GROMACS .gro file of C-alpha atoms in nm:
model
  160
    1MET     CA    1  10.170  -5.210  -3.761
    2ALA     CA    2   9.796  -5.273  -3.711
    3GLU     CA    3   9.632  -5.472  -3.418
    4GLN     CA    4   9.660  -5.850  -3.514
    5ASN     CA    5   9.418  -6.006  -3.294
    6GLU     CA    6   9.284  -6.285  -3.547
    7LYS     CA    7   9.441  -6.598  -3.664
    8ALA     CA    8   9.467  -6.466  -4.007
    9PHE     CA    9   9.680  -6.160  -4.112
   10GLN     CA   10   9.452  -5.884  -4.127
   11LYS     CA   11   9.513  -5.591  -4.380
   12GLN     CA   12   9.304  -5.312  -4.544
   13LEU     CA   13   9.239  -5.407  -4.906
   14GLY     CA   14   9.403  -5.210  -5.160
   15VAL     CA   15   9.648  -5.017  -4.943
   16ASN     CA   16   9.947  -5.242  -4.996
   17VAL     CA   17   9.890  -5.249  -5.393
   18GLY     CA   18  10.125  -5.034  -5.598
   19PHE     CA   19  10.403  -4.966  -5.327
   20GLN     CA   20  10.721  -4.996  -5.450
   21SER     CA   21  11.044  -4.918  -5.253
   22LYS     CA   22  11.323  -4.680  -5.411
   23LYS     CA   23  11.594  -4.914  -5.337
   24PRO     CA   24  11.587  -5.275  -5.430
   25GLY     CA   25  11.576  -5.499  -5.097
   26GLN     CA   26  11.390  -5.229  -4.868
   27LYS     CA   27  11.021  -5.256  -4.785
   28LYS     CA   28  10.823  -4.957  -4.748
   29ALA     CA   29  10.549  -4.990  -4.491
   30PRO     CA   30  10.247  -4.800  -4.559
   31GLY     CA   31  10.153  -4.732  -4.204
   32LYS     CA   32  10.422  -4.541  -4.124
   33ALA     CA   33  10.352  -4.279  -4.444
   34GLY     CA   34  10.009  -4.254  -4.297
   35GLN     CA   35   9.857  -4.450  -4.598
   36ARG     CA   36   9.514  -4.592  -4.459
   37TYR     CA   37   9.207  -4.636  -4.650
   38TRP     CA   38   8.897  -4.458  -4.512
   39LYS     CA   39   8.589  -4.304  -4.638
   40ASN     CA   40   8.284  -4.083  -4.598
   41VAL     CA   41   7.957  -4.312  -4.575
   42GLY     CA   42   7.770  -3.982  -4.642
   43LEU     CA   43   7.399  -3.912  -4.544
   44GLY     CA   44   7.546  -3.634  -4.298
   45PHE     CA   45   7.795  -3.884  -4.079
   46LYS     CA   46   8.120  -3.757  -4.025
   47THR     CA   47   8.403  -3.999  -4.015
   48PRO     CA   48   8.521  -4.061  -3.664
   49LYS     CA   49   8.890  -3.937  -3.583
   50GLU     CA   50   8.961  -4.280  -3.462
   51ALA     CA   51   8.871  -4.444  -3.798
   52ILE     CA   52   9.119  -4.201  -3.966
   53GLU     CA   53   9.393  -4.200  -3.745
   54GLY     CA   54   9.378  -4.538  -3.577
   55THR     CA   55   9.538  -4.864  -3.653
   56TYR     CA   56   9.251  -5.118  -3.638
   57ILE     CA   57   9.147  -5.336  -3.919
   58ASP     CA   58   8.778  -5.429  -3.979
   59LYS     CA   59   8.646  -5.530  -4.294
   60LYS     CA   60   8.295  -5.484  -4.185
   61CYS     CA   61   8.385  -5.101  -4.101
   62PRO     CA   62   8.135  -4.869  -4.298
   63PHE     CA   63   8.465  -4.624  -4.258
   64THR     CA   64   8.767  -4.820  -4.311
   65GLY     CA   65   8.608  -5.148  -4.486
   66ASP     CA   66   8.415  -5.257  -4.782
   67ILE     CA   67   8.065  -5.190  -4.627
   68SER     CA   68   7.789  -4.950  -4.778
   69ILE     CA   69   7.505  -4.810  -4.574
   70ARG     CA   70   7.173  -4.809  -4.790
   71GLY     CA   71   6.809  -4.851  -4.685
   72ARG     CA   72   6.712  -4.757  -4.300
   73ILE     CA   73   6.848  -4.554  -4.050
   74LEU     CA   74   6.717  -4.633  -3.696
   75SER     CA   75   6.808  -4.547  -3.327
   76GLY     CA   76   6.800  -4.729  -3.014
   77ILE     CA   77   6.961  -4.785  -2.687
   78VAL     CA   78   7.248  -5.029  -2.613
   79LYS     CA   79   7.145  -5.325  -2.424
   80SER     CA   80   7.410  -5.587  -2.423
   81THR     CA   81   7.814  -5.532  -2.556
   82LYS     CA   82   7.874  -5.917  -2.453
   83MET     CA   83   7.980  -6.017  -2.818
   84ASN     CA   84   8.311  -5.930  -2.999
   85LYS     CA   85   8.239  -5.618  -3.215
   86THR     CA   86   7.844  -5.705  -3.215
   87ILE     CA   87   7.605  -5.547  -2.964
   88ILE     CA   88   7.239  -5.555  -2.901
   89VAL     CA   89   7.018  -5.247  -2.956
   90ARG     CA   90   6.681  -5.235  -2.802
   91ARG     CA   91   6.422  -5.030  -3.005
   92ASN     CA   92   6.119  -4.890  -2.812
   93TYR     CA   93   5.786  -4.814  -3.004
   94VAL     CA   94   5.385  -4.796  -2.934
   95HIS     CA   95   5.157  -5.022  -3.105
   96TYR     CA   96   4.799  -4.905  -3.130
   97ILE     CA   97   4.510  -5.161  -3.019
   98LYS     CA   98   4.200  -5.032  -3.211
   99LYS     CA   99   3.963  -5.206  -2.976
  100TYR     CA  100   4.041  -5.001  -2.705
  101ALA     CA  101   4.152  -4.697  -2.870
  102ARG     CA  102   4.482  -4.719  -2.662
  103TYR     CA  103   4.846  -4.786  -2.729
  104GLU     CA  104   5.094  -5.055  -2.565
  105LYS     CA  105   5.452  -5.047  -2.505
  106ARG     CA  106   5.655  -5.294  -2.733
  107HIS     CA  107   6.028  -5.344  -2.825
  108SER     CA  108   6.249  -5.520  -3.067
  109ASN     CA  109   6.623  -5.618  -3.039
  110LEU     CA  110   6.869  -5.562  -3.336
  111ALA     CA  111   7.216  -5.730  -3.341
  112VAL     CA  112   7.438  -5.449  -3.462
  113HIS     CA  113   7.802  -5.481  -3.573
  114VAL     CA  114   8.024  -5.215  -3.367
  115SER     CA  115   8.339  -5.081  -3.531
  116PRO     CA  116   8.660  -5.076  -3.291
  117CYS     CA  117   8.665  -4.665  -3.401
  118PHE     CA  118   8.343  -4.649  -3.129
  119ARG     CA  119   8.355  -4.678  -2.752
  120VAL     CA  120   8.010  -4.797  -2.679
  121ASN     CA  121   7.847  -4.881  -2.324
  122GLU     CA  122   7.540  -5.008  -2.215
  123GLY     CA  123   7.274  -4.745  -2.207
  124ASP     CA  124   7.427  -4.533  -2.450
  125ILE     CA  125   7.193  -4.414  -2.752
  126VAL     CA  126   7.319  -4.515  -3.093
  127ILE     CA  127   7.199  -4.454  -3.458
  128VAL     CA  128   7.288  -4.739  -3.656
  129GLY     CA  129   7.250  -4.778  -4.071
  130GLN     CA  130   7.143  -5.077  -4.267
  131CYS     CA  131   7.396  -5.265  -4.475
  132ARG     CA  132   7.429  -5.589  -4.631
  133PRO     CA  133   7.379  -5.905  -4.417
  134LEU     CA  134   7.726  -5.932  -4.215
  135SER     CA  135   7.641  -6.282  -4.042
  136LYS     CA  136   7.325  -6.477  -3.946
  137THR     CA  137   7.173  -6.199  -3.760
  138VAL     CA  138   7.346  -5.859  -3.821
  139ARG     CA  139   7.219  -5.637  -4.063
  140PHE     CA  140   7.319  -5.310  -3.926
  141ASN     CA  141   7.605  -5.096  -3.846
  142VAL     CA  142   7.674  -4.810  -3.595
  143LEU     CA  143   7.724  -4.488  -3.746
  144ARG     CA  144   7.706  -4.246  -3.427
  145VAL     CA  145   7.717  -4.289  -3.062
  146ILE     CA  146   7.543  -4.073  -2.833
  147PRO     CA  147   7.692  -4.112  -2.468
  148LYS     CA  148   7.437  -4.195  -2.177
  149GLY     CA  149   7.469  -3.835  -2.017
  150GLN     CA  150   7.422  -3.639  -2.300
  151LYS     CA  151   7.073  -3.557  -2.488
  152ALA     CA  152   6.976  -3.664  -2.839
  153GLY     CA  153   6.948  -3.302  -2.932
  154LYS     CA  154   6.551  -3.311  -2.917
  155LYS     CA  155   6.316  -3.246  -2.630
  156GLY     CA  156   6.069  -3.495  -2.508
  157PHE     CA  157   6.024  -3.782  -2.301
  158SER     CA  158   6.310  -4.003  -2.208
  159ALA     CA  159   6.287  -4.358  -2.341
  160PHE     CA  160   6.039  -4.591  -2.130
   0.00000   0.00000   0.00000
């Protein structure tokens, strides 16, 4: 049985549709037979193993829910994980000042939905993809997590 943490009963859309038991009076549980809806979001991102084999239910998950990733793909550093299934990602960038012919450091914060298939800690680097508005402030979904100790694969300066 899936993890039921909400007041309303959580189930994946379309998974229970069309299941008939062989004998009358018996119910067939789709979870025991390995029936779980998951998809590939494309764009070169692999579906996490936890999304395929896990028991969580999250309708806002891009791998097991009905959310499509379109638009921008961004990366940033996790700043806060205090909310339930939502994190704050800090994006650092430089802004050019024409008068002084120099750059200044700036940053912006993004509220991002994180699926239960990811284990995210503060300081991790995350790659996020744009989706439809999930709430008042959330418009992005986590696609990949790079733990704090590992490098992102490219050389250069670390985040300032």
